[in-house]
Short mmCIF file of C-alpha atoms in Angstrom, two decimals:
data_model
loop_
_atom_site.label_atom_id
_atom_site.label_comp_id
_atom_site.label_asym_id
_atom_site.label_seq_id
_atom_site.Cartn_x
_atom_site.Cartn_y
_atom_site.Cartn_z
CA MET A 1 0.08 0.08 -0.05
CA PRO A 2 1.62 3.36 -0.92
CA SER A 3 2.00 6.04 1.55
CA PRO A 4 -0.68 8.54 1.77
CA LEU A 5 -0.09 11.86 0.05
CA PRO A 6 1.18 14.79 1.97
CA ALA A 7 -1.70 17.18 3.02
CA ASP A 8 0.18 20.37 1.77
CA LEU A 9 0.84 18.86 -1.52
CA THR A 10 0.68 21.73 -4.24
CA PRO A 11 -1.21 21.42 -7.62
CA THR A 12 2.42 21.56 -9.38
CA GLU A 13 3.91 18.76 -7.21
CA LEU A 14 0.68 16.72 -7.65
CA VAL A 15 1.09 17.13 -11.59
CA GLU A 16 4.77 16.14 -11.23
CA LEU A 17 3.69 12.88 -9.30
CA MET A 18 0.86 12.08 -11.82
CA GLN A 19 3.39 12.43 -14.56
CA ARG A 20 5.28 9.40 -13.11
CA LEU A 21 2.33 7.04 -13.33
CA THR A 22 1.66 4.66 -16.18
CA LEU A 23 -1.42 5.26 -18.27
CA GLU A 24 -3.12 2.39 -16.41
CA GLU A 25 -2.13 3.79 -12.94
CA GLN A 26 -3.52 7.20 -13.96
CA ALA A 27 -6.82 5.62 -15.19
CA GLU A 28 -7.12 3.71 -11.88
CA LEU A 29 -6.44 6.93 -9.90
CA ASP A 30 -9.12 8.85 -11.82
CA HIS A 31 -11.74 6.13 -11.12
CA LEU A 32 -10.88 6.05 -7.41
CA LEU A 33 -10.93 9.90 -7.23
CA THR A 34 -14.31 10.29 -9.16
CA ALA A 35 -16.32 7.21 -8.38
CA GLY A 36 -19.65 8.03 -6.99
CA LEU A 37 -19.17 11.81 -7.81
CA PRO A 38 -21.02 13.90 -10.17
CA ARG A 39 -19.76 13.71 -13.74
CA TRP A 40 -18.47 17.31 -13.59
CA LEU A 41 -16.74 19.12 -10.53
CA PRO A 42 -15.14 22.48 -10.50
CA GLN A 43 -11.25 22.59 -10.16
CA VAL A 44 -10.19 23.96 -6.67
CA GLY A 45 -9.24 27.39 -6.96
CA PRO A 46 -10.45 30.16 -9.32
CA GLN A 47 -12.87 28.06 -11.16
CA THR A 48 -14.57 27.08 -7.79
CA ASP A 49 -14.44 30.75 -6.80
CA ALA A 50 -16.14 31.73 -10.08
CA LEU A 51 -18.91 29.12 -9.67
CA GLU A 52 -19.59 30.00 -6.02
CA SER A 53 -19.38 33.85 -6.66
CA GLU A 54 -22.49 35.70 -5.44
CA ALA A 55 -22.13 38.22 -8.04
CA ASP A 56 -25.09 38.67 -10.53
CA ILE A 57 -22.49 39.10 -13.31
CA VAL A 58 -19.29 37.07 -13.31
CA PHE A 59 -16.28 37.50 -15.83
CA TYR A 60 -13.87 34.68 -15.49
CA GLY A 61 -11.02 34.96 -17.71
CA GLY A 62 -7.74 36.45 -18.50
CA GLN A 63 -5.23 33.62 -19.25
CA ALA A 64 -6.03 31.08 -21.70
CA GLY A 65 -6.37 27.34 -20.38
CA GLY A 66 -8.16 28.21 -17.23
CA GLY A 67 -11.18 26.22 -17.88
CA LYS A 68 -13.41 28.92 -18.90
CA SER A 69 -15.64 27.08 -21.17
CA ASP A 70 -15.90 24.14 -18.75
CA LEU A 71 -17.09 26.73 -16.06
CA LEU A 72 -19.96 27.81 -18.26
CA LEU A 73 -21.02 24.06 -19.08
CA GLY A 74 -20.35 23.01 -15.43
CA ALA A 75 -22.66 25.65 -14.21
CA ALA A 76 -25.44 24.87 -16.56
CA LEU A 77 -25.21 21.19 -15.92
CA THR A 78 -25.04 21.27 -12.08
CA ARG A 79 -26.66 24.48 -10.80
CA HIS A 80 -29.29 25.75 -13.15
CA GLU A 81 -32.59 24.49 -14.66
CA HIS A 82 -32.75 26.40 -17.90
CA SER A 83 -29.42 27.74 -19.42
CA ILE A 84 -28.31 29.16 -22.54
CA ILE A 85 -24.62 29.70 -23.76
CA PHE A 86 -23.74 32.04 -26.52
CA ARG A 87 -20.93 32.11 -28.93
CA ARG A 88 -20.66 34.93 -31.69
CA GLU A 89 -20.97 32.43 -34.47
CA SER A 90 -22.86 29.00 -34.59
CA VAL A 91 -19.83 27.14 -35.91
CA GLN A 92 -17.93 28.15 -32.80
CA LEU A 93 -20.62 26.06 -30.75
CA VAL A 94 -19.22 22.53 -31.89
CA GLY A 95 -16.51 22.46 -29.25
CA LEU A 96 -18.97 23.05 -26.65
CA GLU A 97 -21.38 20.49 -27.91
CA GLU A 98 -18.43 17.77 -27.97
CA ARG A 99 -17.32 18.70 -24.51
CA VAL A 100 -20.87 18.33 -23.26
CA ALA A 101 -21.02 14.77 -24.87
CA ARG A 102 -17.67 13.95 -23.18
CA ILE A 103 -18.91 14.96 -19.70
CA LEU A 104 -22.05 13.04 -19.97
CA GLY A 105 -20.86 9.94 -21.91
CA SER A 106 -23.33 10.20 -24.65
CA ARG A 107 -25.22 12.71 -26.80
CA SER A 108 -28.54 11.40 -25.29
CA GLY A 109 -31.25 14.22 -25.05
CA TYR A 110 -29.64 16.47 -27.57
CA ASN A 111 -31.45 17.95 -30.58
CA GLY A 112 -28.70 19.12 -32.83
CA GLN A 113 -31.10 21.05 -35.09
CA ALA A 114 -32.61 23.24 -32.38
CA LYS A 115 -29.34 22.93 -30.31
CA VAL A 116 -31.21 22.18 -27.22
CA TRP A 117 -30.01 19.55 -24.68
CA ARG A 118 -32.75 18.19 -22.47
CA LEU A 119 -31.13 16.20 -19.39
CA PRO A 120 -33.24 14.04 -17.27
CA GLY A 121 -32.73 13.41 -13.73
CA ALA A 122 -34.03 14.33 -10.25
CA THR A 123 -33.66 17.75 -11.49
CA PRO A 124 -34.51 18.00 -15.07
CA ARG A 125 -32.32 20.57 -16.80
CA ILE A 126 -32.31 22.28 -20.20
CA LEU A 127 -29.18 23.69 -22.05
CA GLU A 128 -29.46 25.61 -25.06
CA PHE A 129 -26.77 26.93 -27.41
CA GLY A 130 -27.17 30.29 -29.25
CA SER A 131 -25.28 32.43 -31.60
CA VAL A 132 -25.49 36.16 -32.56
CA LYS A 133 -23.21 36.62 -35.74
CA GLU A 134 -25.14 39.77 -36.92
CA PRO A 135 -25.55 43.01 -34.70
CA ASN A 136 -29.32 42.39 -34.54
CA ASP A 137 -29.42 38.58 -34.15
CA TRP A 138 -30.11 39.09 -30.49
CA MET A 139 -33.81 39.48 -31.49
CA LYS A 140 -34.09 35.91 -31.99
CA TYR A 141 -33.69 35.34 -28.37
CA GLN A 142 -36.08 38.34 -27.43
CA GLY A 143 -38.29 37.45 -24.47
CA ARG A 144 -36.61 33.98 -23.92
CA ALA A 145 -36.48 33.20 -20.11
CA HIS A 146 -33.21 31.64 -18.80
CA ASP A 147 -31.80 31.47 -15.23
CA LEU A 148 -28.30 31.38 -16.58
CA LYS A 149 -27.02 33.24 -19.55
CA GLY A 150 -23.41 32.33 -20.41
CA PHE A 151 -21.15 34.03 -22.85
CA ASP A 152 -17.99 32.17 -24.25
CA GLU A 153 -15.36 34.65 -25.59
CA ILE A 154 -17.19 37.69 -24.30
CA THR A 155 -14.88 40.17 -26.20
CA HIS A 156 -16.25 38.84 -29.58
CA PHE A 157 -19.86 40.13 -28.65
CA LEU A 158 -20.97 43.73 -29.15
CA GLU A 159 -21.71 45.62 -26.04
CA THR A 160 -25.42 46.01 -27.30
CA GLN A 161 -25.72 42.28 -27.88
CA PHE A 162 -24.77 41.71 -24.49
CA ARG A 163 -26.59 44.15 -22.63
CA THR A 164 -29.81 43.14 -24.62
CA LEU A 165 -29.56 39.43 -24.27
CA ILE A 166 -29.00 39.80 -20.37
CA GLY A 167 -32.29 41.70 -20.20
CA TRP A 168 -34.50 38.52 -20.20
CA MET A 169 -33.19 37.03 -17.19
CA ARG A 170 -36.05 35.38 -15.13
CA THR A 171 -37.16 32.03 -13.91
CA ASP A 172 -40.58 30.91 -12.27
CA ASN A 173 -38.52 28.91 -9.71
CA PRO A 174 -37.61 31.15 -6.77
CA SER A 175 -35.15 28.57 -5.47
CA VAL A 176 -32.98 28.92 -8.43
CA ARG A 177 -30.55 32.03 -8.64
CA GLN A 178 -30.35 33.99 -11.68
CA ARG A 179 -27.15 35.02 -13.11
CA VAL A 180 -24.67 35.84 -16.02
CA ILE A 181 -21.31 34.04 -16.44
CA CYS A 182 -18.91 35.39 -18.95
CA ALA A 183 -15.64 33.70 -20.00
CA GLY A 184 -12.97 35.15 -22.29
CA ASN A 185 -9.39 36.32 -22.92
CA PRO A 186 -8.28 40.08 -23.34
CA PRO A 187 -9.57 41.80 -26.36
CA THR A 188 -7.29 41.43 -29.41
CA ASP A 189 -8.64 44.87 -31.05
CA ALA A 190 -10.20 48.09 -30.08
CA GLU A 191 -13.70 46.87 -30.74
CA GLY A 192 -13.47 44.55 -27.66
CA GLU A 193 -12.58 47.36 -25.53
CA TRP A 194 -16.07 47.66 -24.04
CA VAL A 195 -15.25 44.75 -21.81
CA ILE A 196 -12.66 46.68 -20.24
CA ARG A 197 -15.01 49.55 -19.70
CA TYR A 198 -17.69 47.23 -18.34
CA TRP A 199 -15.49 45.76 -15.80
CA ALA A 200 -13.25 48.74 -15.42
CA PRO A 201 -12.66 48.40 -11.62
CA TRP A 202 -10.86 45.21 -12.30
CA LEU A 203 -9.36 45.49 -15.69
CA ASP A 204 -8.64 49.48 -16.24
CA PRO A 205 -5.22 50.24 -14.40
CA GLN A 206 -6.35 53.87 -14.44
CA HIS A 207 -9.64 53.33 -12.58
CA PRO A 208 -9.66 55.61 -9.62
CA ASN A 209 -11.17 52.93 -7.34
CA PRO A 210 -9.61 49.45 -8.33
CA ALA A 211 -11.19 46.36 -7.18
CA GLN A 212 -9.83 42.89 -6.19
CA PRO A 213 -10.50 39.72 -8.13
CA GLY A 214 -13.64 38.47 -6.76
CA GLU A 215 -14.77 41.53 -4.92
CA LEU A 216 -18.37 42.56 -5.58
CA ARG A 217 -19.19 45.93 -6.98
CA TRP A 218 -22.82 47.21 -7.76
CA PHE A 219 -24.02 49.11 -10.63
CA VAL A 220 -27.31 50.71 -12.08
CA THR A 221 -28.06 52.11 -15.30
CA ASP A 222 -28.02 55.98 -15.31
CA GLU A 223 -30.40 58.26 -17.12
CA GLU A 224 -28.15 58.30 -20.24
CA GLY A 225 -28.22 54.54 -20.43
CA GLY A 226 -24.53 54.36 -19.02
CA ASP A 227 -23.36 52.67 -15.98
CA ARG A 228 -23.22 54.23 -12.49
CA GLU A 229 -21.51 52.43 -9.57
CA VAL A 230 -23.20 52.75 -6.18
CA PRO A 231 -22.00 51.71 -2.75
CA GLY A 232 -23.99 48.37 -2.42
CA PRO A 233 -27.14 46.52 -3.29
CA GLU A 234 -29.63 48.83 -1.63
CA PRO A 235 -32.05 50.47 -4.05
CA VAL A 236 -31.26 53.98 -5.42
CA MET A 237 -33.25 56.63 -7.02
CA VAL A 238 -32.25 57.39 -10.68
CA GLY A 239 -34.23 59.99 -12.60
CA GLY A 240 -37.11 59.46 -10.19
CA GLU A 241 -37.17 55.81 -10.60
CA LEU A 242 -36.09 53.47 -7.62
CA MET A 243 -33.80 50.95 -9.18
CA THR A 244 -32.08 47.76 -7.86
CA PRO A 245 -28.48 47.55 -8.33
CA LYS A 246 -26.75 44.43 -9.99
CA SER A 247 -23.44 43.17 -8.75
CA ARG A 248 -20.41 42.28 -10.83
CA THR A 249 -17.04 40.77 -10.37
CA PHE A 250 -13.87 39.65 -12.26
CA ILE A 251 -11.94 36.38 -11.33
CA ARG A 252 -8.77 35.82 -13.18
CA SER A 253 -8.35 32.49 -14.71
CA SER A 254 -4.90 30.79 -15.08
CA VAL A 255 -3.39 27.86 -17.08
CA ASP A 256 -1.54 27.03 -13.75
CA ASP A 257 -4.97 26.32 -12.21
CA ASN A 258 -5.90 23.59 -14.56
CA LEU A 259 -4.38 20.27 -13.60
CA PHE A 260 -5.66 18.66 -16.84
CA LEU A 261 -3.68 21.09 -19.04
CA GLN A 262 -0.75 21.02 -17.05
CA LEU A 263 -0.35 17.29 -17.79
CA THR A 264 -0.46 18.09 -21.63
CA GLY A 265 2.15 20.63 -21.64
CA TYR A 266 -0.15 23.41 -22.82
CA LYS A 267 1.62 26.12 -20.87
CA ALA A 268 4.70 25.62 -22.99
CA THR A 269 2.49 26.21 -26.00
CA LEU A 270 1.37 29.50 -24.57
CA GLN A 271 4.94 30.52 -23.70
CA ALA A 272 5.95 29.89 -27.43
CA LEU A 273 3.40 32.33 -28.69
CA PRO A 274 4.56 35.56 -30.36
CA GLU A 275 3.93 38.79 -28.61
CA PRO A 276 1.40 40.48 -27.96
CA LEU A 277 -0.45 37.10 -28.05
CA ARG A 278 1.83 35.69 -25.36
CA SER A 279 1.07 38.66 -22.99
CA GLN A 280 -2.69 38.29 -23.81
CA MET A 281 -3.07 34.53 -23.50
CA LEU A 282 -0.39 33.43 -20.95
CA ARG A 283 -0.41 36.42 -18.52
CA GLY A 284 -4.00 37.68 -19.26
CA ASN A 285 -2.79 41.16 -19.83
CA PHE A 286 -5.77 43.07 -20.87
CA MET A 287 -3.63 46.23 -21.97
CA ALA A 288 -1.18 44.16 -24.12
CA GLY A 289 -0.79 44.99 -27.81
CA ARG A 290 -4.40 45.26 -29.25
CA SER A 291 -3.15 45.89 -32.82
CA ASP A 292 -5.37 48.44 -34.92
CA PRO A 293 -6.99 47.09 -38.20
CA VAL A 294 -4.98 48.36 -41.23
CA TRP A 295 -7.48 50.85 -42.24
CA GLN A 296 -8.43 52.46 -38.99
CA LEU A 297 -8.43 55.91 -39.55
CA ILE A 298 -7.19 57.14 -36.10
CA PRO A 299 -4.57 54.97 -34.22
CA THR A 300 -5.87 53.71 -30.91
CA ASP A 301 -2.66 55.00 -29.13
CA TRP A 302 -3.20 58.58 -30.63
CA VAL A 303 -6.52 58.93 -29.00
CA LYS A 304 -5.29 57.49 -25.62
CA ALA A 305 -2.42 59.94 -25.76
CA ALA A 306 -4.82 62.77 -26.26
CA MET A 307 -6.74 61.59 -23.12
CA THR A 308 -3.71 61.11 -21.11
CA ARG A 309 -2.71 64.88 -22.02
CA TRP A 310 -6.24 66.06 -20.78
CA SER A 311 -6.65 67.58 -17.16
CA PRO A 312 -9.52 69.87 -15.97
CA ARG A 313 -9.19 73.45 -16.13
CA GLN A 314 -10.58 76.41 -14.31
CA GLU A 315 -9.47 78.75 -16.97
CA LYS A 316 -10.69 77.40 -20.24
CA GLY A 317 -10.02 80.04 -22.57
CA PRO A 318 -12.44 81.18 -25.23
CA MET A 319 -14.71 78.54 -26.88
CA THR A 320 -13.84 78.22 -30.39
CA ALA A 321 -16.63 75.77 -31.55
CA LEU A 322 -19.26 73.43 -30.22
CA GLY A 323 -20.05 70.10 -32.05
CA LEU A 324 -23.76 69.20 -31.72
CA ASP A 325 -24.76 65.67 -32.90
CA PRO A 326 -28.71 65.51 -32.30
CA SER A 327 -30.69 62.52 -31.65
CA ARG A 328 -34.45 62.06 -31.32
CA GLY A 329 -34.93 58.59 -29.53
CA GLY A 330 -33.86 54.91 -29.11
CA ALA A 331 -30.58 54.30 -27.54
CA ASP A 332 -28.79 57.05 -29.18
CA LYS A 333 -27.76 60.18 -27.42
CA THR A 334 -27.48 63.72 -28.16
CA SER A 335 -23.96 64.82 -27.79
CA ALA A 336 -22.25 68.19 -27.25
CA ALA A 337 -18.36 68.64 -27.60
CA ARG A 338 -17.22 71.99 -26.46
CA ARG A 339 -13.90 72.99 -28.02
CA HIS A 340 -11.52 75.57 -26.67
CA GLY A 341 -8.66 75.52 -29.08
CA ALA A 342 -6.67 72.50 -28.52
CA TRP A 343 -8.62 71.40 -25.42
CA PHE A 344 -11.96 69.81 -25.10
CA ASP A 345 -14.40 70.29 -22.19
CA VAL A 346 -16.07 67.12 -20.91
CA LEU A 347 -18.79 65.96 -23.41
CA VAL A 348 -22.18 66.67 -22.55
CA THR A 349 -24.90 63.95 -23.56
CA ALA A 350 -28.75 63.72 -23.16
CA PRO A 351 -30.94 60.65 -24.08
CA GLY A 352 -32.40 60.86 -27.42
CA GLN A 353 -35.84 60.40 -25.92
CA VAL A 354 -35.37 63.76 -24.09
CA THR A 355 -34.17 65.72 -27.13
CA CYS A 356 -37.01 64.46 -28.95
CA ASP A 357 -37.67 67.49 -31.49
CA GLY A 358 -36.05 70.75 -32.61
CA PRO A 359 -36.89 72.82 -29.66
CA THR A 360 -35.65 70.64 -27.15
CA ALA A 361 -32.39 69.94 -28.88
CA ALA A 362 -31.98 73.80 -29.35
CA GLY A 363 -32.77 74.17 -25.43
CA PHE A 364 -30.14 71.46 -24.72
CA VAL A 365 -27.41 73.19 -26.44
CA ALA A 366 -27.98 77.09 -25.97
CA PRO A 367 -26.80 77.14 -22.30
CA LEU A 368 -23.50 75.36 -23.19
CA VAL A 369 -22.44 78.05 -25.67
CA ARG A 370 -19.64 80.67 -24.71
CA ASN A 371 -17.98 83.57 -26.31
CA GLY A 372 -20.47 83.60 -29.19
CA ALA A 373 -19.00 80.26 -30.46
CA CYS A 374 -20.39 78.60 -33.64
CA ILE A 375 -22.54 75.44 -33.15
CA CYS A 376 -21.74 72.90 -35.75
CA VAL A 377 -24.72 70.77 -36.21
CA ASP A 378 -25.29 67.63 -38.00
CA SER A 379 -28.16 68.96 -40.09
CA ILE A 380 -29.53 65.56 -41.37
CA GLY A 381 -32.59 64.33 -39.76
CA ILE A 382 -33.74 65.99 -36.50
CA GLY A 383 -30.66 68.19 -36.90
CA SER A 384 -32.48 70.31 -39.54
CA SER A 385 -35.15 71.11 -36.90
CA ALA A 386 -32.62 71.81 -34.26
CA LEU A 387 -30.82 74.00 -36.74
CA ASP A 388 -33.74 76.14 -37.39
CA PHE A 389 -34.60 76.62 -33.58
CA ILE A 390 -30.90 77.38 -32.77
CA LYS A 391 -31.06 80.17 -35.53
CA GLY A 392 -34.19 81.44 -33.96
CA LEU A 393 -32.18 81.91 -30.63
CA ASN A 394 -30.00 84.25 -32.50
CA LEU A 395 -26.85 81.89 -31.99
CA LEU A 396 -24.08 81.39 -34.64
CA VAL A 397 -24.55 78.07 -36.38
CA LEU A 398 -23.17 76.11 -39.19
CA ALA A 399 -25.16 73.29 -40.79
CA VAL A 400 -22.97 70.28 -41.64
CA ALA A 401 -24.13 67.57 -44.09
CA GLY A 402 -21.74 64.93 -44.01
CA SER A 403 -22.70 63.77 -47.52
CA GLU A 404 -21.90 67.09 -49.20
CA ALA A 405 -18.85 67.50 -51.36
CA SER A 406 -15.57 68.67 -49.71
CA THR A 407 -13.00 70.90 -51.74
CA GLY A 408 -10.35 70.27 -49.16
CA SER A 409 -7.25 68.15 -49.16
CA THR A 410 -4.99 66.56 -46.52
CA VAL A 411 -2.13 68.52 -44.89
CA ALA A 412 0.52 66.63 -47.46
CA GLY A 413 -1.81 67.65 -50.13
CA ASN A 414 -1.89 64.46 -51.94
CA LEU A 415 -5.31 63.26 -50.98
CA ARG A 416 -8.60 64.89 -51.32
CA PHE A 417 -11.78 64.02 -49.45
CA ARG A 418 -14.78 62.19 -50.61
CA ASN A 419 -17.20 64.41 -48.58
CA LYS A 420 -17.46 66.70 -45.46
CA ARG A 421 -17.61 63.61 -43.14
CA ALA A 422 -14.42 62.25 -44.37
CA GLU A 423 -12.88 65.70 -44.26
CA MET A 424 -13.84 66.58 -40.72
CA TYR A 425 -12.65 63.02 -39.39
CA TRP A 426 -9.51 63.37 -41.30
CA ARG A 427 -8.70 66.94 -39.89
CA LEU A 428 -9.49 65.36 -36.39
CA ARG A 429 -6.78 62.66 -37.10
CA GLU A 430 -4.20 65.26 -38.16
CA ALA A 431 -4.92 67.03 -34.81
CA LEU A 432 -4.47 64.05 -32.90
CA ASP A 433 -1.18 63.05 -34.67
CA PRO A 434 1.53 63.19 -31.94
CA ALA A 435 3.62 65.51 -34.26
CA ALA A 436 0.67 68.14 -34.28
CA GLU A 437 1.35 71.42 -32.78
CA PRO A 438 -0.10 71.89 -30.41
CA PRO A 439 -1.64 68.46 -29.91
CA ILE A 440 -5.11 68.46 -28.74
CA ALA A 441 -6.47 67.06 -25.57
CA LEU A 442 -9.56 64.94 -25.26
CA PRO A 443 -11.35 64.17 -21.91
CA PRO A 444 -10.97 60.59 -20.80
CA ASP A 445 -14.09 58.75 -22.01
CA GLN A 446 -14.41 55.07 -23.11
CA GLU A 447 -17.41 55.74 -25.42
CA LEU A 448 -15.41 58.40 -27.18
CA LEU A 449 -12.48 56.31 -27.54
CA GLY A 450 -14.45 53.41 -28.97
CA ASP A 451 -16.27 55.87 -31.24
CA LEU A 452 -13.12 57.29 -32.78
CA CYS A 453 -11.32 54.00 -32.92
CA ALA A 454 -14.14 52.46 -34.99
CA VAL A 455 -13.94 54.65 -38.08
CA ARG A 456 -12.34 53.03 -41.06
CA TYR A 457 -11.12 54.53 -44.44
CA LYS A 458 -10.16 53.64 -47.89
CA VAL A 459 -8.54 55.54 -50.67
CA ALA A 460 -11.08 55.82 -53.56
CA GLN A 461 -10.92 57.58 -56.96
CA LEU A 462 -12.76 61.08 -57.13
CA GLY A 463 -12.64 62.16 -60.85
CA LYS A 464 -8.92 61.96 -61.68
CA ALA A 465 -7.83 62.30 -58.04
CA ALA A 466 -7.30 59.99 -55.14
CA ALA A 467 -9.77 60.74 -52.14
CA ILE A 468 -10.27 59.74 -48.50
CA GLN A 469 -13.60 57.86 -48.05
CA ILE A 470 -14.56 56.73 -44.51
CA ARG A 471 -17.22 54.26 -43.09
CA ASP A 472 -20.61 56.02 -42.88
CA LYS A 473 -22.42 56.19 -39.55
CA ASP A 474 -24.76 53.23 -40.10
CA GLU A 475 -21.69 51.03 -40.64
CA ILE A 476 -20.19 52.15 -37.50
CA ARG A 477 -23.43 51.61 -35.82
CA GLU A 478 -23.31 48.00 -36.78
CA LEU A 479 -19.77 47.71 -35.63
CA LEU A 480 -20.21 49.31 -32.26
CA GLY A 481 -23.84 48.24 -31.70
CA ARG A 482 -24.76 51.81 -30.96
CA SER A 483 -24.46 55.30 -32.65
CA PRO A 484 -21.00 57.04 -32.51
CA ASP A 485 -22.48 60.30 -31.12
CA LYS A 486 -19.61 61.30 -28.96
CA GLY A 487 -17.05 60.72 -31.78
CA ASP A 488 -19.24 62.80 -34.26
CA SER A 489 -19.67 65.67 -32.05
CA VAL A 490 -16.01 66.10 -31.63
CA ALA A 491 -15.38 65.64 -35.41
CA LEU A 492 -18.08 68.35 -36.18
CA THR A 493 -15.75 70.93 -34.57
CA PHE A 494 -13.05 70.25 -37.45
CA VAL A 495 -15.14 70.70 -40.26
CA SER A 496 -13.96 73.64 -42.72
CA GLY A 497 -15.69 77.04 -42.93
CA ILE A 498 -16.47 77.40 -39.14
CA PRO A 499 -17.32 81.24 -38.88
CA MET A 500 -15.69 83.37 -36.29
CA PRO A 501 -18.06 84.77 -33.66
CA GLY A 502 -19.42 88.32 -34.52
CA PRO A 503 -20.90 90.72 -32.04
CA ALA A 504 -22.30 88.98 -28.92
CA ARG A 505 -25.68 87.64 -29.46
CA GLN A 506 -28.09 88.51 -26.69
CA ARG A 507 -30.78 86.15 -25.67
CA THR A 508 -33.25 86.00 -22.60
CA ALA A 509 -34.07 83.04 -20.48
CA ARG A 510 -37.47 82.89 -21.79
CA GLU A 511 -36.19 82.42 -25.49
CA VAL A 512 -34.33 79.30 -24.44
CA PRO A 513 -36.79 76.15 -24.41
CA ASP A 514 -36.93 73.52 -21.67
CA TRP A 515 -34.94 70.60 -23.33
CA ARG A 516 -35.77 68.48 -20.05
CA VAL A 517 -39.26 67.52 -21.09
CA CYS A 518 -40.99 66.77 -24.46
#
């Protein structure tokens, strides 16, 4: 009879001992350890911590190989009655289906056409698989009730897809908890950066109040549709409505915590990856080398540098322009960017449902103007009505139609612009160039960062000349899952032909409509 194992044996030492066993001895040990136990058990450490976490929304991730997908499947198979696990594309679900079959020992109860697994037993369970390849594919699952919603490779999803899909979290069984579990590695491009913003206390090194792995933080949705962190789980008033906060946490995964992959030498495979993949997958570095797409108009590093340069000012100097991107409803916002030379003030926004017509949009922007600065208004749609009412307030205004032709060219003089929208965004790019003098400073704002980094361009033919053409607003909306309102409002202040302020325009308080109510 072999001597008992030391009580303080570490996982690494256990792996070393197991590697000395023959295949037959390993199989016998596996049988002895698992006989009479459920078919799936969490591994001791972070995987168990994530499974047992009290958070409403858990993000388990970081390093590759930490058993992230297994956590999603294990929670569905052992803790919940009706679960759904999403991947961005349906072809990516094959690995999850095969893993469930290995855990259960068969494919009994699985309907491959509907992608539904019905598991009999003392506690009958249903496990569905879903995919949302296109931005609006979330509608396929609208109103579907689940007590567990899982997201595998969360950084592949659009933010609006995630937020919308978790909205229908409910169950008829009060004894079954409802929660969201996300699994994933660091984003590999700027389009996945919303994950860093959503779990900022754990993932953003610049967050003013960082959280420890596994620590719970509580959030509510504010009046503008964004997140507001609150002290605890007690209900809070938001815009006259009492709201119950939801808790979130992040728990870091590691290949070192996965005994099964340690036996296969998977860590050596991760160590052999080129940078920045090695830092992302092996070390779980959420800040490592997210390379920009080749045709990204404004480099991510330029935008981040502009935000690093920014600091609040008491003396802001004269306002030189104000960009206004109006919205009349939905999830879009009306956004105002106040430019003071090379420095931008904090962006001001209002929900589209609030600025629902021309008078309220004009009332929103009028109090923000200083020094007779020109208001550059996106004049398409609701912007045309806002334009008329702003003029009626005797304020200096410039109508900007992004589709109109531009006569400008790049600083280098070798490229023209397809239209005004391409012109104003390229001028913004030139101002963000680290070699620009003086370089502009933008307020730190993750939505603004996402908006500016989502713009793509190409060089097209315009007559006999080459011209810059950029992705239109609807294409950016599909990429981000929302409208780039903040980015557009900043870019509007770089359009050509902005008039200088004339004599001060006087108005009385009675001439400014109340934008807060429609």
